[in-house]
Coordinates of N, CA, C and O in Angstrom, one line a residue:
M9 N 46.0 35.3 35.1 CA 46.6 36.3 35.7 C 45.4 37.4 36.0 O 44.8 37.9 35.0
I10 N 45.3 38.2 36.9 CA 44.2 39.1 37.2 C 44.6 40.4 36.4 O 45.8 41.0 36.6
R11 N 43.5 41.0 35.8 CA 43.9 42.3 35.1 C 43.6 43.4 36.0 O 42.4 44.0 35.9
N12 N 44.7 43.8 37.0 CA 44.5 45.0 37.6 C 45.9 45.7 37.5 O 46.8 45.2 36.5
G13 N 46.4 46.8 38.4 CA 47.5 47.3 38.2 C 48.9 46.6 38.3 O 49.8 47.0 37.9
S14 N 48.7 45.5 39.2 CA 50.0 44.3 39.1 C 50.1 43.8 37.9 O 51.2 43.1 37.7
H15 N 49.1 43.7 37.0 CA 49.4 42.7 35.8 C 50.7 43.6 34.9 O 50.9 44.8 34.9
P16 N 51.7 42.7 34.5 CA 52.8 43.3 33.6 C 52.6 44.2 32.7 O 53.2 45.1 32.2
V17 N 51.4 43.9 31.9 CA 51.0 44.8 30.8 C 50.0 46.1 31.1 O 49.6 47.0 30.5
A18 N 49.9 46.2 32.6 CA 49.0 47.0 33.1 C 49.2 48.4 32.9 O 48.4 49.5 32.1
S19 N 50.4 49.0 32.6 CA 50.7 50.3 32.3 C 50.6 50.8 30.8 O 49.9 51.7 30.4
A20 N 50.8 49.8 29.9 CA 50.6 49.7 28.4 C 49.1 50.0 28.3 O 48.8 50.9 27.5
A21 N 48.2 49.0 28.8 CA 46.9 49.1 28.9 C 46.3 50.4 29.1 O 45.6 51.2 28.7
A22 N 46.7 50.9 30.4 CA 46.1 52.1 31.0 C 46.6 53.3 30.2 O 45.7 54.2 29.8
R23 N 47.6 53.5 29.5 CA 48.2 54.5 28.6 C 47.4 54.4 27.5 O 47.1 55.6 26.9
L24 N 47.2 53.3 26.9 CA 46.4 53.2 25.5 C 44.9 53.7 26.0 O 44.4 54.4 25.0
C25 N 44.2 53.1 26.8 CA 42.9 53.5 27.1 C 42.7 54.9 27.4 O 41.9 55.7 27.1
R26 N 43.8 55.7 27.9 CA 43.8 56.9 28.4 C 43.7 58.0 27.2 O 43.1 58.8 27.0
S27 N 44.7 57.6 26.1 CA 44.9 58.0 25.0 C 43.7 58.2 23.9 O 43.3 59.0 23.3
L28 N 43.0 57.0 23.8 CA 41.8 56.6 22.8 C 40.4 56.7 23.8 O 39.7 57.4 22.9
H29 N 40.3 56.7 24.9 CA 39.0 56.9 25.6 C 39.0 58.1 26.6 O 38.0 58.1 27.4
D30 N 40.2 58.8 26.8 CA 40.0 59.6 28.0 C 39.9 58.8 29.4 O 39.2 59.6 30.1
H31 N 40.3 57.8 29.6 CA 39.8 57.0 30.7 C 40.8 57.3 31.8 O 42.0 57.4 31.7
T32 N 40.4 57.4 33.1 CA 41.6 57.8 34.2 C 41.4 56.5 34.9 O 40.4 55.9 35.7
P33 N 42.6 55.7 34.8 CA 42.9 54.4 35.5 C 43.0 54.4 36.9 O 43.3 55.2 37.7
S34 N 42.3 53.4 37.4 CA 42.8 53.1 38.8 C 43.3 51.7 39.0 O 43.3 51.2 38.0
W35 N 43.6 51.4 40.1 CA 44.2 49.9 40.4 C 43.7 48.9 39.8 O 44.0 47.8 39.4
E36 N 42.1 48.8 40.3 CA 41.4 47.9 39.9 C 41.0 47.9 38.4 O 40.6 46.7 37.7
D37 N 40.6 49.1 38.1 CA 39.9 49.4 36.6 C 40.9 50.2 35.7 O 41.0 51.3 35.5
V38 N 42.1 49.5 35.2 CA 43.1 49.9 34.2 C 42.6 50.3 33.1 O 42.9 51.2 32.6
A39 N 41.9 49.7 32.4 CA 41.8 49.9 31.3 C 40.6 49.0 30.7 O 39.9 48.1 31.6
C40 N 39.7 49.4 29.5 CA 38.5 48.7 29.0 C 39.1 47.4 28.4 O 40.3 47.4 28.1
P41 N 38.2 46.4 28.1 CA 38.5 45.1 27.6 C 39.4 45.3 26.4 O 40.2 44.5 26.0
E42 N 38.9 46.4 25.5 CA 39.6 46.3 24.2 C 40.9 46.8 24.1 O 41.8 46.3 23.4
C43 N 41.3 47.8 25.0 CA 42.6 48.4 25.1 C 43.4 47.1 26.1 O 44.9 47.1 25.7
W44 N 42.9 46.3 26.7 CA 43.5 45.1 27.4 C 44.0 44.3 26.5 O 45.3 43.9 26.4
E45 N 43.0 43.8 25.5 CA 43.4 43.0 24.6 C 44.5 43.2 23.3 O 45.3 42.7 23.2
T46 N 44.4 44.5 23.2 CA 45.2 45.4 22.2 C 46.7 45.1 22.8 O 47.6 45.0 22.3
A47 N 46.8 45.6 24.1 CA 48.0 45.7 25.0 C 48.6 44.4 25.2 O 50.0 44.0 24.9
L48 N 47.8 43.2 25.2 CA 48.2 41.8 25.6 C 48.7 41.4 24.0 O 49.9 40.6 24.3
I49 N 48.2 41.5 23.2 CA 48.4 40.9 21.8 C 49.9 41.6 21.3 O 50.7 41.0 21.1
A50 N 50.0 43.1 21.6 CA 51.3 43.8 21.6 C 52.3 42.9 22.2 O 53.7 43.1 21.6
D51 N 52.0 42.9 23.3 CA 53.3 42.4 24.4 C 53.7 41.1 23.8 O 54.6 40.6 23.7
K52 N 52.5 40.0 23.8 CA 53.0 38.5 23.3 C 53.6 38.6 21.8 O 54.8 37.9 21.6
E53 N 53.3 39.9 20.9 CA 53.9 39.9 19.8 C 55.5 40.5 19.7 O 56.4 39.9 19.4
A54 N 55.7 41.3 20.6 CA 57.4 41.7 21.0 C 57.9 40.8 22.0 O 58.9 40.5 21.5
A55 N 56.9 40.1 22.7 CA 58.1 38.9 23.3 C 58.4 37.9 22.4 O 59.8 37.3 22.2
A56 N 57.7 37.5 21.4 CA 57.9 36.4 20.4 C 59.1 37.0 19.5 O 60.0 36.1 19.3
E57 N 59.1 38.1 19.1 CA 60.3 39.0 18.3 C 61.6 38.7 18.8 O 62.7 38.4 18.4
A58 N 61.6 39.1 20.3 CA 62.8 39.3 21.0 C 63.3 38.1 21.6 O 64.2 37.8 22.4
G59 N 62.4 37.0 21.5 CA 62.7 35.5 21.9 C 62.6 35.6 23.5 O 63.4 34.6 24.4
L60 N 61.6 36.4 24.2 CA 61.5 36.4 25.5 C 60.5 35.5 25.9 O 59.3 35.2 25.1
P61 N 60.3 35.1 27.1 CA 58.9 34.5 27.8 C 57.9 35.0 27.6 O 58.0 36.5 27.7
E62 N 56.9 34.8 27.4 CA 55.5 35.3 27.2 C 55.0 35.7 28.6 O 54.5 36.8 28.4
V63 N 55.4 35.2 29.9 CA 55.1 35.7 31.0 C 56.3 36.2 31.9 O 57.1 35.2 32.2
C64 N 56.0 37.3 32.5 CA 56.9 37.7 33.4 C 56.6 38.6 34.4 O 55.3 39.3 34.2
E65 N 56.9 38.5 35.7 CA 56.4 39.4 36.9 C 56.9 40.8 36.8 O 57.8 41.3 36.1
A66 N 55.8 41.7 37.0 CA 56.1 43.2 36.8 C 56.9 43.5 38.2 O 56.8 43.1 39.4
D67 N 57.9 44.3 38.1 CA 58.6 44.9 39.2 C 58.6 46.3 39.2 O 59.1 47.2 38.6
P68 N 57.9 46.7 40.4 CA 57.8 48.2 40.4 C 59.0 48.8 40.7 O 59.0 50.2 40.6
E69 N 59.9 48.3 41.5 CA 61.2 48.6 41.5 C 62.4 48.8 40.4 O 63.4 49.1 40.8
L70 N 61.9 48.2 39.1 CA 62.9 48.0 38.2 C 63.3 49.5 37.8 O 62.3 50.6 37.9
I71 N 64.6 49.8 37.5 CA 65.1 51.0 37.1 C 65.5 51.1 35.7 O 66.4 50.4 35.5
D72 N 64.9 51.9 34.8 CA 65.6 51.9 33.6 C 67.0 53.0 33.5 O 66.4 54.0 33.6
E73 N 67.9 52.1 33.4 CA 69.0 53.1 33.6 C 69.2 54.1 32.3 O 69.8 55.1 32.7
V74 N 68.8 53.8 31.3 CA 68.8 54.8 30.2 C 68.0 55.9 30.3 O 68.3 57.1 30.0
A75 N 66.7 55.6 30.8 CA 65.9 56.8 31.2 C 66.5 57.7 32.5 O 66.4 58.9 32.2
V76 N 66.9 57.0 33.4 CA 67.7 57.6 34.2 C 68.8 58.7 33.7 O 69.1 60.0 34.2
E77 N 69.8 58.3 33.0 CA 70.6 58.9 32.2 C 70.3 60.1 31.5 O 70.9 61.0 31.4
R78 N 69.1 59.6 30.7 CA 69.0 61.0 29.7 C 68.2 62.2 30.7 O 68.5 63.2 30.5
A79 N 67.5 61.6 32.1 CA 67.0 62.6 33.1 C 68.2 63.4 33.6 O 68.2 64.7 33.7
V80 N 69.3 62.8 33.8 CA 70.4 63.4 34.3 C 71.1 64.3 33.3 O 71.3 65.3 33.9
A81 N 71.0 63.9 32.1 CA 71.5 64.7 31.1 C 70.7 66.0 30.8 O 70.9 66.8 29.7
G82 N 69.3 66.0 31.3 CA 68.5 67.2 31.2 C 67.4 66.8 29.8 O 66.8 67.9 29.4
K83 N 67.4 65.6 29.5 CA 66.4 65.1 28.5 C 64.9 65.1 29.0 O 65.0 64.8 30.3
A84 N 64.0 65.5 28.3 CA 62.7 65.5 28.7 C 62.2 64.0 28.7 O 62.5 63.3 27.6
V85 N 61.7 63.3 29.7 CA 61.5 61.9 29.9 C 60.8 61.6 31.1 O 60.5 62.4 32.0
E86 N 60.0 60.5 31.0 CA 59.2 60.0 32.0 C 59.9 59.0 32.7 O 60.4 58.3 32.3
L87 N 59.6 59.1 34.1 CA 60.4 58.3 35.0 C 59.2 57.8 36.0 O 58.5 58.5 36.6
T88 N 59.5 56.8 36.7 CA 58.7 56.1 37.8 C 59.3 56.9 38.9 O 60.4 57.3 38.8
V89 N 58.7 56.5 40.3 CA 59.3 57.2 41.5 C 60.5 56.4 41.5 O 61.5 57.3 42.3
A90 N 60.9 55.5 41.7 CA 62.1 54.8 41.8 C 63.2 55.2 40.9 O 64.1 55.7 41.3
E91 N 62.9 55.5 39.6 CA 63.8 55.9 38.6 C 64.2 57.6 38.9 O 65.2 57.9 38.9
W92 N 63.1 58.4 39.4 CA 63.4 59.7 39.7 C 64.2 59.8 40.9 O 65.1 60.5 40.9
Q93 N 64.0 58.8 41.9 CA 65.0 58.7 43.2 C 66.5 58.5 42.6 O 67.2 59.0 43.2
A94 N 66.8 57.6 41.9 CA 67.8 57.2 41.2 C 68.5 58.3 40.6 O 69.8 58.6 40.6
A95 N 67.9 59.1 39.8 CA 68.2 60.3 38.8 C 68.5 61.3 40.0 O 69.5 62.0 39.7
K96 N 67.8 61.6 40.9 CA 68.0 62.6 42.0 C 69.6 62.4 42.6 O 70.5 63.3 42.8
L97 N 69.7 61.0 43.3 CA 71.1 60.4 43.5 C 72.3 60.9 42.8 O 73.1 61.2 43.1
A98 N 71.7 60.3 41.4 CA 73.0 60.6 40.5 C 73.2 62.1 40.3 O 74.7 62.5 40.1
L99 N 72.4 63.0 40.2 CA 72.5 64.3 40.0 C 73.6 64.6 41.3 O 74.3 65.5 41.0
M100 N 73.1 64.4 42.4 CA 73.8 64.8 43.7 C 75.3 64.5 43.7 O 76.2 65.1 44.0
Q101 N 75.5 63.4 43.3 CA 76.7 62.4 43.4 C 77.8 63.1 42.2 O 78.7 63.3 42.3
R102 N 77.2 63.1 40.8 CA 78.0 63.4 40.0 C 78.4 65.0 39.8 O 79.4 65.3 39.2
R103 N 77.3 65.8 39.8 CA 77.4 67.0 39.9 C 77.8 67.8 41.2 O 77.8 69.1 41.2
Q104 N 77.8 67.1 42.3 CA 77.9 67.7 43.5 C 76.9 68.8 43.7 O 77.5 69.8 44.1
V105 N 75.8 68.8 43.5 CA 74.6 69.4 44.0 C 73.7 68.9 45.1 O 73.8 67.7 45.3
G106 N 73.3 70.2 45.9 CA 72.2 69.6 47.1 C 71.0 69.2 46.6 O 70.6 69.0 45.4
L107 N 70.4 68.5 47.5 CA 68.9 67.8 47.4 C 67.9 68.9 46.5 O 67.2 68.5 45.5
C108 N 67.8 70.2 47.0 CA 66.8 71.2 46.3 C 67.2 71.4 44.9 O 66.3 71.4 44.0
H109 N 68.4 71.5 44.7 CA 69.0 71.8 43.4 C 68.7 70.8 42.3 O 68.6 70.8 41.3
A110 N 69.1 69.4 42.9 CA 68.6 68.2 42.0 C 67.4 68.2 41.7 O 67.0 67.8 40.7
R111 N 66.3 68.3 42.8 CA 64.8 68.6 42.7 C 64.5 69.5 41.5 O 63.9 69.1 40.7
Y112 N 65.1 70.5 41.6 CA 64.9 71.8 40.7 C 65.2 71.3 39.3 O 64.3 71.3 38.2
L113 N 66.2 70.7 39.1 CA 66.8 70.5 37.8 C 66.1 69.2 36.9 O 65.4 69.3 35.8
L114 N 65.7 68.4 38.0 CA 64.9 67.3 37.4 C 63.4 67.8 37.1 O 62.8 67.3 36.3
S115 N 63.0 68.8 37.9 CA 61.6 69.1 37.6 C 61.4 70.2 36.4 O 60.1 70.0 35.9
R116 N 62.4 70.3 35.7 CA 62.3 71.3 34.3 C 62.1 70.3 33.4 O 61.6 70.5 32.3
T117 N 62.5 69.0 33.5 CA 62.5 68.3 32.4 C 61.9 67.0 32.5 O 61.3 66.1 31.5
V118 N 61.6 66.5 33.7 CA 61.1 65.1 34.0 C 59.7 65.2 34.4 O 59.3 65.8 35.3
T119 N 59.1 63.9 34.0 CA 57.5 63.8 34.4 C 57.7 62.4 35.3 O 58.0 61.7 34.9
V120 N 57.1 62.7 36.5 CA 57.1 61.2 37.1 C 55.8 60.8 37.1 O 54.6 61.6 37.2
V121 N 55.8 59.5 36.9 CA 54.5 58.9 36.7 C 54.4 57.6 37.5 O 55.3 56.9 38.0
D122 N 53.3 57.5 37.8 CA 52.8 56.1 38.8 C 53.0 55.0 38.1 O 53.4 55.1 36.7
A123 N 52.5 53.6 38.6 CA 52.6 52.4 38.0 C 51.8 52.1 36.8 O 52.1 51.6 36.0
L124 N 50.9 53.2 36.6 CA 49.9 53.2 35.4 C 50.3 54.3 34.4 O 49.3 54.3 33.4
G125 N 51.1 54.9 34.5 CA 51.7 56.1 33.6 C 51.1 57.5 33.8 O 51.1 58.2 32.9
S126 N 50.3 57.5 34.8 CA 49.6 58.9 35.0 C 50.6 59.8 35.9 O 51.3 58.8 36.8
P127 N 50.5 61.0 35.5 CA 51.5 62.0 35.9 C 51.3 62.0 37.3 O 50.1 62.2 37.7
L128 N 52.1 62.4 38.3 CA 52.1 62.4 39.6 C 52.0 63.9 40.1 O 53.2 64.7 39.5
D129 N 51.3 64.4 40.9 CA 51.6 65.9 41.3 C 52.7 65.9 42.3 O 52.8 65.2 43.1
P130 N 53.3 67.1 42.0 CA 54.6 67.5 42.7 C 54.5 67.3 44.2 O 55.3 66.9 45.2
R131 N 53.3 67.6 44.7 CA 53.3 67.4 46.2 C 53.1 65.9 46.8 O 53.6 65.5 47.8
L132 N 52.4 65.2 45.9 CA 52.4 63.5 45.9 C 53.7 63.3 45.7 O 54.2 62.2 46.7
L133 N 54.3 63.5 44.8 CA 55.9 63.0 44.7 C 56.5 63.2 46.0 O 57.3 62.4 46.3
G134 N 56.6 64.6 46.5 CA 57.1 64.8 47.8 C 56.8 63.8 48.9 O 57.8 63.1 49.8
Q135 N 55.6 63.8 49.0 CA 54.9 62.7 50.0 C 55.4 61.3 49.9 O 55.9 60.6 50.8
V136 N 55.4 60.8 48.6 CA 55.8 59.4 48.2 C 57.5 59.2 48.2 O 57.6 58.3 49.0
S137 N 58.1 60.4 47.9 CA 59.5 60.2 47.9 C 60.1 60.1 49.3 O 61.1 59.3 49.6
G138 N 59.3 60.5 50.2 CA 59.8 60.7 51.5 C 59.4 59.7 52.6 O 60.1 59.4 53.5
A139 N 58.6 58.7 51.9 CA 58.2 57.5 52.5 C 59.0 56.3 52.5 O 59.8 56.4 51.6
R140 N 59.2 55.5 53.5 CA 60.1 54.5 53.5 C 59.4 53.4 52.5 O 60.1 52.8 51.7
S141 N 58.1 53.1 52.6 CA 57.2 52.0 51.7 C 56.1 52.6 51.4 O 55.2 53.1 52.1
F142 N 55.9 52.8 50.0 CA 54.6 53.0 49.6 C 54.1 52.0 48.4 O 55.2 51.8 47.3
S143 N 53.3 51.2 48.3 CA 53.1 50.2 47.1 C 52.5 50.9 46.0 O 52.1 51.9 46.1
P144 N 52.5 50.5 44.9 CA 52.5 51.1 43.7 C 50.9 51.2 43.7 O 50.5 51.9 43.1
A145 N 50.1 50.3 44.4 CA 48.7 50.4 44.3 C 48.3 51.7 45.1 O 47.4 52.4 44.8
R146 N 48.9 52.1 46.3 CA 48.5 53.2 47.1 C 49.2 54.4 46.1 O 48.3 55.5 46.4
V147 N 50.1 54.3 45.6 CA 50.5 55.7 44.9 C 49.5 56.0 43.5 O 49.1 57.1 43.3
V148 N 49.1 54.6 43.0 CA 48.0 55.0 42.2 C 46.7 55.6 42.5 O 46.1 56.7 42.0
T149 N 46.5 55.0 43.5 CA 45.3 55.4 44.4 C 45.4 56.8 44.9 O 44.3 57.6 44.5
L150 N 46.2 57.2 45.5 CA 46.4 58.7 45.8 C 46.6 59.6 44.5 O 46.0 60.6 44.8
A151 N 47.2 58.9 43.6 CA 47.3 60.1 42.4 C 46.0 60.2 41.5 O 45.5 61.2 41.2
A152 N 45.1 59.2 41.8 CA 43.5 59.1 41.3 C 42.6 60.3 41.9 O 42.0 60.8 41.7
L153 N 42.9 59.9 43.3 CA 42.1 61.0 44.1 C 42.8 62.4 43.9 O 41.8 63.2 44.1
T154 N 43.9 62.6 44.1 CA 44.6 64.0 43.8 C 44.2 64.4 42.4 O 43.4 65.9 42.3
R155 N 44.0 63.8 41.4 CA 43.2 64.3 40.0 C 41.9 64.7 40.1 O 41.4 65.5 39.6
A156 N 41.2 63.6 40.9 CA 39.6 63.8 41.0 C 39.2 65.1 41.9 O 38.3 65.9 41.7
R157 N 39.9 65.4 43.0 CA 39.9 66.7 43.9 C 40.1 67.8 42.9 O 39.6 68.8 42.8
R158 N 41.3 67.7 42.2 CA 41.7 69.1 41.5 C 40.8 69.3 40.3 O 40.1 70.3 40.1
Q159 N 40.0 68.1 39.6 CA 39.0 68.4 38.6 C 37.8 68.9 39.2 O 37.0 70.0 38.6
A160 N 37.3 68.0 40.3 CA 36.1 68.9 41.3 C 36.2 70.3 41.6 O 35.2 71.3 41.4
S161 N 37.4 70.9 41.7 CA 37.7 71.9 42.3 C 37.6 73.1 41.1 O 37.1 73.9 41.1
R162 N 38.3 72.5 39.7 CA 38.0 73.3 38.5 C 36.4 73.4 38.0 O 36.2 74.3 37.7
R163 N 35.8 72.3 38.4 CA 34.4 72.4 37.9 C 33.5 73.5 38.9 O 32.7 74.0 38.4
E164 N 34.1 73.4 40.2 CA 33.2 74.4 41.3 C 33.5 75.8 40.7 O 32.6 76.8 40.6
V165 N 34.8 76.2 40.3 CA 35.4 77.4 39.9 C 34.6 77.8 38.3 O 34.1 78.9 38.5
F166 N 34.5 76.9 37.7 CA 33.8 77.1 36.5 C 32.4 77.4 36.5 O 31.8 78.1 36.2
A167 N 31.8 76.5 37.4 CA 30.3 76.5 37.5 C 30.0 78.1 38.4 O 29.3 78.7 38.0
A168 N 30.8 78.5 39.1 CA 30.8 79.5 39.8 C 30.7 81.0 39.2 O 30.0 82.0 39.1
G169 N 31.8 80.8 38.2 CA 31.8 81.8 37.2 C 30.7 81.9 36.4 O 30.4 83.0 35.5
L170 N 29.8 80.7 36.0 CA 28.7 80.9 35.1 C 27.5 81.3 35.7 O 26.3 81.8 35.1
V171 N 27.5 81.2 36.8 CA 26.3 81.6 37.9 C 26.0 83.0 38.0 O 27.0 83.8 38.3
P172 N 24.9 83.6 37.4 CA 24.8 85.0 37.3 C 24.9 85.7 38.7 O 24.2 85.1 39.8
Q173 N 25.5 86.7 38.9 CA 25.5 87.2 40.5 C 24.0 88.1 40.7 O 23.4 88.6 40.0
A174 N 23.6 87.7 42.0 CA 22.4 88.4 42.5 C 22.5 89.8 42.6 O 23.6 90.3 43.2
A175 N 21.5 90.7 42.3 CA 21.8 92.2 42.3 C 21.3 92.7 43.6 O 20.6 92.3 44.2

């Protein structure tokens, strides 16, 4: 299986590499070889303990119902875009709140992440949630571009503050 963002263990490898090496994952460059191996070994061990098959397909539309319930209850949790949409709909139906109020309630405690576990910018989340179809690879790419632009902007501001003003 190809080691890119479509691999079932890609999110775990990306999170590990981000925490250990401060690596910003992309769809093609998810993690370093060391983090890939660690994630793959941990996945095989967990599958063996639970009696699950070693290989399964990743499903970007899979919804963790427990995470959605925690989000609706106001608990701090990370959700995928699909889970965030499910939580938003659940809030609207159960509490009889409007769309804006549901988004506000979720924004207080929920962090929405892309397929590799990187937090999404709120503007990008609005763009992604409003579209009919966005592939996980496209969301990861857009999130990486947004982070890169934000970092470049911060560097420019920082550099401008360090340059002495001409008299």
